[in-house]
CSV table of C-alpha atoms in Angstrom, one decimal:
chain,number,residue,atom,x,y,z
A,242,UNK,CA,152.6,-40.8,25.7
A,243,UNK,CA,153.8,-39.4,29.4
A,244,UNK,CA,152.4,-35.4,29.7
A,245,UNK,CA,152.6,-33.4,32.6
A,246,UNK,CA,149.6,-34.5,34.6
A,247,UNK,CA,148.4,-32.8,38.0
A,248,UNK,CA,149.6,-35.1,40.4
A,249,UNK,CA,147.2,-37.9,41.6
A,250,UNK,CA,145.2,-36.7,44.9
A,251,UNK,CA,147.2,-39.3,47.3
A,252,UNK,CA,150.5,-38.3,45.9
A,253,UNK,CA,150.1,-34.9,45.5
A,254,UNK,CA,149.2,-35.1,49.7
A,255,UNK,CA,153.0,-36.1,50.5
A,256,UNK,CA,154.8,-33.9,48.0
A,257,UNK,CA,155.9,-30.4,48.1
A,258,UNK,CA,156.3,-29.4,44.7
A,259,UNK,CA,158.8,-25.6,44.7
A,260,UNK,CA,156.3,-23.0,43.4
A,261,UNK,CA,158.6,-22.4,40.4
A,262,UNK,CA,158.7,-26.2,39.1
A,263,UNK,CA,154.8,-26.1,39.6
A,264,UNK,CA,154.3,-23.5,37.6
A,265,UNK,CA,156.4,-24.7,34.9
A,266,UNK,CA,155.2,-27.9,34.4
A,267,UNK,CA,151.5,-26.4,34.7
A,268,UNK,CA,152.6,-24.6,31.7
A,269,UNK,CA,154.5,-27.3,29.7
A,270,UNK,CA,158.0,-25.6,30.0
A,271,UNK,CA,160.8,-27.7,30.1
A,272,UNK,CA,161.7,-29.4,33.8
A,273,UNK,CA,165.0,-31.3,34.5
A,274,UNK,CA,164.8,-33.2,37.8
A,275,UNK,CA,168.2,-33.5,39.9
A,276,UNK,CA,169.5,-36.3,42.5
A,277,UNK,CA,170.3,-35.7,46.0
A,278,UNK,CA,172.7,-38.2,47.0
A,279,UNK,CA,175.7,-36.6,45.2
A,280,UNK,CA,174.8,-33.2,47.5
A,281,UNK,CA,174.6,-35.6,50.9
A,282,UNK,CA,177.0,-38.7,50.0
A,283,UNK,CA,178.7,-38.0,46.8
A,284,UNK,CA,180.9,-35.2,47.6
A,285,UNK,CA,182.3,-33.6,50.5
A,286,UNK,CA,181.3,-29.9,52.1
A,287,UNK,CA,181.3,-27.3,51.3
A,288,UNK,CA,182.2,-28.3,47.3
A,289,UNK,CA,178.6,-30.6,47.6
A,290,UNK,CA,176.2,-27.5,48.2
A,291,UNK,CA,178.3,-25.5,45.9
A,292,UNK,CA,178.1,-28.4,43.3
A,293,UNK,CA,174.3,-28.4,44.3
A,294,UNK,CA,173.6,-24.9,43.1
A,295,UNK,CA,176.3,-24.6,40.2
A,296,UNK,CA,174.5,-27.3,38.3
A,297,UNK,CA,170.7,-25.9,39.2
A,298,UNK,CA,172.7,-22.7,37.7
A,299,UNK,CA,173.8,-24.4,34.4
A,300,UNK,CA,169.8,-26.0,33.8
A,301,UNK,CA,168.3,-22.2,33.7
A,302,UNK,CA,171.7,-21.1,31.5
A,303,UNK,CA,170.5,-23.7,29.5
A,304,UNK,CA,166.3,-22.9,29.2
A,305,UNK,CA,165.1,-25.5,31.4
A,306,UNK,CA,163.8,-25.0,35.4
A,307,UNK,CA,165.9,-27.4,37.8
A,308,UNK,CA,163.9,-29.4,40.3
A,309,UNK,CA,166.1,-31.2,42.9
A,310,UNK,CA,164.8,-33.9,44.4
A,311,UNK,CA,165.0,-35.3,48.3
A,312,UNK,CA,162.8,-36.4,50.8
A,313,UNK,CA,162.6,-34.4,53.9
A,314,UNK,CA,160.7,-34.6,56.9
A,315,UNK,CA,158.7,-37.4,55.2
A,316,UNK,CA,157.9,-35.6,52.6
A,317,UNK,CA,159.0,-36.2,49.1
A,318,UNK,CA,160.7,-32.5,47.7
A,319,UNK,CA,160.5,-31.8,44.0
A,320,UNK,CA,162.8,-28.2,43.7
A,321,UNK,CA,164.8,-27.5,46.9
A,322,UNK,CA,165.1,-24.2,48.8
A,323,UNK,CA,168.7,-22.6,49.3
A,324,UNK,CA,168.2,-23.5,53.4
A,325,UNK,CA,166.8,-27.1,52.5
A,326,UNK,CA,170.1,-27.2,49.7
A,327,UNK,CA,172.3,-26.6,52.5
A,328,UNK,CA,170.4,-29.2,55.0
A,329,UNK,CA,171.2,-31.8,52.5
A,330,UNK,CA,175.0,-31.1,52.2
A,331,UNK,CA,175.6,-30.8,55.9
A,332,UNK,CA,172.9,-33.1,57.7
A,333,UNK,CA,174.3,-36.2,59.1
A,334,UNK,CA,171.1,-37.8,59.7
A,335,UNK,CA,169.9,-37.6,55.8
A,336,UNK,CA,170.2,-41.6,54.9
A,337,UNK,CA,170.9,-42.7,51.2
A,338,UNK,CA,167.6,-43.8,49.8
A,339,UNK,CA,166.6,-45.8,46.8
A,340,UNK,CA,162.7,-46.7,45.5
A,341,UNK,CA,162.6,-49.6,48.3
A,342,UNK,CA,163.5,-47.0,51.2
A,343,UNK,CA,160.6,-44.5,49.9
A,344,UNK,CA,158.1,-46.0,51.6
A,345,UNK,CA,159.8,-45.9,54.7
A,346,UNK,CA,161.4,-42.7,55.1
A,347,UNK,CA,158.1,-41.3,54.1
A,348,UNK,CA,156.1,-43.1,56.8
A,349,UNK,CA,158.6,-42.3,59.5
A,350,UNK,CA,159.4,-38.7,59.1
A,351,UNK,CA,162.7,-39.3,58.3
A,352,UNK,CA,165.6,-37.5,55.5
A,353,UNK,CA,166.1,-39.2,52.7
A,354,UNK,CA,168.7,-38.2,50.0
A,355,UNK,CA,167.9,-39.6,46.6
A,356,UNK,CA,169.6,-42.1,44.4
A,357,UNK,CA,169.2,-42.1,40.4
A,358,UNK,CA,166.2,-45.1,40.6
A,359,UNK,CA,164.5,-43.2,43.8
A,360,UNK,CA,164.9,-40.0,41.9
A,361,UNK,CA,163.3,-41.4,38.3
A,362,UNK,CA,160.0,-42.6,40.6
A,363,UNK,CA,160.0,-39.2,42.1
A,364,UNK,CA,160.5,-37.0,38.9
A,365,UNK,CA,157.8,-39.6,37.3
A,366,UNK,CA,155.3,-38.3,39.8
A,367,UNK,CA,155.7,-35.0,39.0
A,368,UNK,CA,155.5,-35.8,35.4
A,369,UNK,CA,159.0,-35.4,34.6
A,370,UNK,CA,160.8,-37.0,32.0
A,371,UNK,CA,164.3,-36.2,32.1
A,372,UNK,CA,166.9,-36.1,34.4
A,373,UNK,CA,170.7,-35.2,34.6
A,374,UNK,CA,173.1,-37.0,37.1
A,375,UNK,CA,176.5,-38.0,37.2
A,376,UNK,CA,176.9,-41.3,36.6
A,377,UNK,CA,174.3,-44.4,36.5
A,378,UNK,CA,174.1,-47.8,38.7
A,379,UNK,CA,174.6,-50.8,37.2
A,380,UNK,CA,175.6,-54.3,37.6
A,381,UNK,CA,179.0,-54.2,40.3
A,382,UNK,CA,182.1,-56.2,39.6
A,383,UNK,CA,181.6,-59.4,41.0
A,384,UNK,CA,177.7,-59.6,40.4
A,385,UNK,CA,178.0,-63.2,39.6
A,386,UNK,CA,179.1,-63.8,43.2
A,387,UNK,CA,176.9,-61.0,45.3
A,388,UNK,CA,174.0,-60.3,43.0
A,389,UNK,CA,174.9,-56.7,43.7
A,390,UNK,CA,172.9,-55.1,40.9
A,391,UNK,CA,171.8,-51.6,41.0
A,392,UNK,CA,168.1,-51.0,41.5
A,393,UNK,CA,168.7,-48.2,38.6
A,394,UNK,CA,168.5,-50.8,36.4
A,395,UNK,CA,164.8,-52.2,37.5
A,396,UNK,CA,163.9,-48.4,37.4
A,397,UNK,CA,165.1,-47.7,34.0
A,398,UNK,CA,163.4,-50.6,32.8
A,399,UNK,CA,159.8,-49.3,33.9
A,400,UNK,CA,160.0,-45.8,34.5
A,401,UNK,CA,159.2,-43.0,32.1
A,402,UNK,CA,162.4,-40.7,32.7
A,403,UNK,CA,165.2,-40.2,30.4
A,404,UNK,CA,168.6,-39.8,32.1
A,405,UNK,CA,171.3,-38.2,31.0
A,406,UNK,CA,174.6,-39.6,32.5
A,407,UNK,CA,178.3,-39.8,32.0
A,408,UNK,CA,177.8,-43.6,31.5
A,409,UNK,CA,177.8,-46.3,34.0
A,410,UNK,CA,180.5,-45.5,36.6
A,411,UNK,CA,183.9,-46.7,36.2
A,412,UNK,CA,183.8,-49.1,39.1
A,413,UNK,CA,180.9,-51.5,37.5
A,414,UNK,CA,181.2,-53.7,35.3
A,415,UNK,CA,180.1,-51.9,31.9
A,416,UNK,CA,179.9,-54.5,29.5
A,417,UNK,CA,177.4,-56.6,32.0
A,418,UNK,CA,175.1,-53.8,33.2
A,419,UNK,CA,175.0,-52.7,28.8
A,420,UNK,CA,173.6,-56.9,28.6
A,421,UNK,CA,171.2,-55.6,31.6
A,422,UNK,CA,170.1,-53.0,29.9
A,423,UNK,CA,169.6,-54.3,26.7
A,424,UNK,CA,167.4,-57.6,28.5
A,425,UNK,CA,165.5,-55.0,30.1
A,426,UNK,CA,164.2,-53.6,26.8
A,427,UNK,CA,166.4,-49.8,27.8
A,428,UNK,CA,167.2,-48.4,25.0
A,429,UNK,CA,171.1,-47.2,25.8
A,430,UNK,CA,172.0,-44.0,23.2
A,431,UNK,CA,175.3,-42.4,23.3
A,432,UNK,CA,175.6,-38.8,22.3
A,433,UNK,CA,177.8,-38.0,19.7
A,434,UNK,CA,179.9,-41.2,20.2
A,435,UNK,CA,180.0,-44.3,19.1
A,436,UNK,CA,181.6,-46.1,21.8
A,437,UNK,CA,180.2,-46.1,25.4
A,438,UNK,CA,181.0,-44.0,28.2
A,439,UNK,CA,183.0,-44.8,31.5
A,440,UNK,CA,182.2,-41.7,33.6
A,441,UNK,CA,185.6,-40.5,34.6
A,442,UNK,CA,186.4,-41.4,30.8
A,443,UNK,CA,185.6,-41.2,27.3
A,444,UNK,CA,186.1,-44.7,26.2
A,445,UNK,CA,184.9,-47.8,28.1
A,446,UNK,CA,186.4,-50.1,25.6
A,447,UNK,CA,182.5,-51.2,24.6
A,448,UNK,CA,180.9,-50.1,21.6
A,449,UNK,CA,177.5,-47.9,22.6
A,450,UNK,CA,174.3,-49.7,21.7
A,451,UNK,CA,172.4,-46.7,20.5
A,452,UNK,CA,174.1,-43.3,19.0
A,453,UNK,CA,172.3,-39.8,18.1
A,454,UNK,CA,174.0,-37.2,17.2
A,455,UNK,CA,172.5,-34.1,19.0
A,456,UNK,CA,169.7,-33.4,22.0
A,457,UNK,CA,167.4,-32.5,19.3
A,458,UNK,CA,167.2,-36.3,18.1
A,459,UNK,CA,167.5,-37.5,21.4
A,460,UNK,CA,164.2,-35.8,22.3
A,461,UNK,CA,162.8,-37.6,19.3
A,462,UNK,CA,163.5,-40.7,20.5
A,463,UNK,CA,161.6,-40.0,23.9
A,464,UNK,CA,159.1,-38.6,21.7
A,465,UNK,CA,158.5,-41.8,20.0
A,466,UNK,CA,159.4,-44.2,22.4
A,467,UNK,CA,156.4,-43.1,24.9
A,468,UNK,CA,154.2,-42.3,21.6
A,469,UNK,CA,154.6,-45.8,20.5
A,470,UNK,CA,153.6,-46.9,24.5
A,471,UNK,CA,156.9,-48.4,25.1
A,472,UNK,CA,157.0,-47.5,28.5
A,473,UNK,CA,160.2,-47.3,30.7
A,474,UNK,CA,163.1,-45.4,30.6
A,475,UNK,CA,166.3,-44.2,28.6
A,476,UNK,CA,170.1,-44.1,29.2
A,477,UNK,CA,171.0,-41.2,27.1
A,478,UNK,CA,175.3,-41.6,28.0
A,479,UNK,CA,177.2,-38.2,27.2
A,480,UNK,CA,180.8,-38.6,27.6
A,481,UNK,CA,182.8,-36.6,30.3
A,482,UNK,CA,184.3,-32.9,28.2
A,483,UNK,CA,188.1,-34.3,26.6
A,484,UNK,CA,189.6,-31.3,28.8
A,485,UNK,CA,188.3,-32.6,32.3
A,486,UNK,CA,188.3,-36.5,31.6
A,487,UNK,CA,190.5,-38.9,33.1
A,488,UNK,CA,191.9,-41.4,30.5
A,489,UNK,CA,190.9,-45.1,30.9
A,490,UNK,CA,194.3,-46.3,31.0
A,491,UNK,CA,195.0,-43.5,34.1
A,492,UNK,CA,192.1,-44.1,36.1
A,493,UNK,CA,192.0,-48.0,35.9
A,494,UNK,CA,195.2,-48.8,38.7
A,495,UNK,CA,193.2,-46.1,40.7
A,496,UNK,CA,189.5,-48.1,40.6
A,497,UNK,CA,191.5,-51.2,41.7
A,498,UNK,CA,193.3,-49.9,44.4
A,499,UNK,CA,190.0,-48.6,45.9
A,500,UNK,CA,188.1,-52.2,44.9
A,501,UNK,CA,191.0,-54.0,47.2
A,502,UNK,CA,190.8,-51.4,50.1
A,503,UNK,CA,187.2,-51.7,50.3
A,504,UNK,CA,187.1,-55.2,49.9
A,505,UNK,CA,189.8,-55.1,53.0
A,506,UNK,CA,187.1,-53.5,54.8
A,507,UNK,CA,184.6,-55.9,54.0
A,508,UNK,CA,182.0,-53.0,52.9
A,509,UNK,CA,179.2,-54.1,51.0
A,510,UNK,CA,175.3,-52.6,49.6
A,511,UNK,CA,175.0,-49.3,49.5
A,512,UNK,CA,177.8,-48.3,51.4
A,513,UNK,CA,180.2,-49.3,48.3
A,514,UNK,CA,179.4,-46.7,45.8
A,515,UNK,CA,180.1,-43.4,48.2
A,516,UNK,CA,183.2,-45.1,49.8
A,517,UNK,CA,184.7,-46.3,46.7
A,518,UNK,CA,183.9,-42.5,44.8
A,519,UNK,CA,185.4,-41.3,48.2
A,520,UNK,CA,188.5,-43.6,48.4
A,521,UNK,CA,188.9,-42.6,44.4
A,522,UNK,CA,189.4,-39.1,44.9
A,523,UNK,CA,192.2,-39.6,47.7
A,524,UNK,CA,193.7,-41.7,45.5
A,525,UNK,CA,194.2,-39.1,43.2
A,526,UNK,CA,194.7,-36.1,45.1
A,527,UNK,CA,191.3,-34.2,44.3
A,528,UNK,CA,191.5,-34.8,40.3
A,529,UNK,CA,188.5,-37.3,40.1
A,530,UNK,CA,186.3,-34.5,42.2
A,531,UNK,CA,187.1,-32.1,39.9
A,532,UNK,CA,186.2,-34.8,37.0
A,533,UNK,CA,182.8,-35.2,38.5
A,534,UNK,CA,181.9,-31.7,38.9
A,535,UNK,CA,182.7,-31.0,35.7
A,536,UNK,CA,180.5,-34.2,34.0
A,537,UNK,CA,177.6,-33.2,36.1
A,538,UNK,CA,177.7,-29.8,35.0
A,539,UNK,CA,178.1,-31.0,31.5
A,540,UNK,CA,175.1,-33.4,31.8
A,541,UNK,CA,172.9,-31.2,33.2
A,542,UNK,CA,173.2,-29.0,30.1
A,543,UNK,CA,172.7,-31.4,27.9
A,544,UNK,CA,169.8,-32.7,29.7
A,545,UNK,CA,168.0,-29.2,29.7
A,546,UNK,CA,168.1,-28.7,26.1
A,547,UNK,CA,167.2,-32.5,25.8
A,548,UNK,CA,163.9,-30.8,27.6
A,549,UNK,CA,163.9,-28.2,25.6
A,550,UNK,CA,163.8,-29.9,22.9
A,551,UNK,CA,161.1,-32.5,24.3
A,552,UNK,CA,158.8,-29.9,25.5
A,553,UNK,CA,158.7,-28.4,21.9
A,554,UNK,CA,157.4,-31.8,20.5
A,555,UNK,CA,155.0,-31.9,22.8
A,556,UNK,CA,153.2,-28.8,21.7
């Protein structure tokens, strides 16, 4: 079963861990790691760093210490500073990085701002094992064709984090990447639904895999799950708050329009995800911004009494 360890010697040698998250996990006290890439590519500036801090805010409301993740300088940052906060949201040179890139930012000296999979290795280190975002990676429309899978995916499959998302985002293709999950051995557990998530919405049209119906059983799922040495991850989806969702049948046209212009472009990899989020909320004048905000905020409440709760199991 995963515990906080002290971080192996060779890890522990590229890794600033904030004084605060030390400390906590040292003590067993509930930890909820946080990604980067929605501060430096998910959202524009000044609402990113704003985003940044409002969520970290909503963990501690919540009992649990927030520890965002990022690689700077090379070195791999669990809990940011307010100055390295604002670096993120406003530094051109911070690259989007998944667990392939690791290796190299880290050699080179580089920025990196982390992805959901790059973030679950990262949080792993430190011994953490859950982690809010926004929404997960999964297998893109059109898969069949590019391949384009999301490495989130691979890293839910053998990584020892929970995380607590909106769903798969809108602009996959859900039913696909819930087949991917389930080949991968991921346990994928709604809360308090019984049909699946679709980030900007409540209803994907797919019934969820897994349901429980509060954080306290969801930590007793990780609890037994990593007890019984089933290693890997969880997809605990917690659908978007009724007032701040947009409905499935509103959101659809816009997720196609974007798909077509991008596709017009001829963008593909990495780039797809931040320019299609980014084409989105033109689209629709601000509203899907002000959707995402609000599920990340929601998420990373439930993920910090999904700690909470956790951490008390665990003596």
């Amino acid at each position: 079963m995963p515990t906080s360890a002290p971080l192996r010697p060779e890890v522990a040698a590229l890794t600033d861990l904030h004084p605060e998250v030390a400390d906590a996990l040292a003590g067993g006290q509930p930890v909820v790691a946080l990604e980067s890439t929605i501060i430096s590519h998910g959202m524009p500036y000044p609402q990113n760093v704003e985003m940044a801090r409002g969520v970290e805010a909503v963990v501690r409301e919540h009992g649990a210490i927030p520890a965002t993740v990022a690689v700077l300088g090379g070195r791999l940052k669990v809990g940011l500073t307010p100055d390295e906060l604002e670096l993120l949201a406003t530094d051109k040179n911070v690259q989007k990085i998944s667990t392939r890139d690791l290796p190299v930012t880290v050699a080179l000296g580089r920025h990196g701002a982390t992805t959901v999979a790059s973030t679950m290795r990262i949080a792993s280190l430190a011994g953490i094992r859950v982690f809010a975002t926004g929404g997960t990676g999964g297998v893109h429309r059109g898969a069949g064709e590019t391949m384009d899978i999301s490495a989130d995916l691979t890293e839910l499959a053998r990584t020892d984090v929970c995380v607590v998302s909106a769903g798969v985002k809108s602009i996959l293709d859900i039913g696909l990447t819930l087949e991917v999950l389930e080949t991968q051995g991921v346990p994928a557990i709604t809360l308090g639904s019984e049909e699946f998530p679709a980030f900007y919405s409540r209803q994907s049209g797919f019934a969820s895999p897994l349901t429980v119906a509060s954080e306290a059983e969801a930590a007793r799922v990780l609890h037994a799950k990593w007890s019984l040495g089933l290693t890997g991850g969880v997809m605990l989806a917690n659908p978007i708050p009724e007032d701040a969702e947009i409905p499935a049948g509103e959101i659809t046209p816009h997720i196609e329009q974007a798909l077509a212009d991008m596709a017009a472009l001829g963008l593909t990899g990495k780039e797809t995800t931040p320019y299609l989020l980014g084409r989105i909320v033109e689209i629709t004048g601000g509203r899907s911004l002000a959707a995402n905000i609000a599920l990340v905020r929601h998420n990373a409440a439930v993920a910090a009494r999904v700690a909470s709760a956790y951490a008390a199991l665990q003596g």
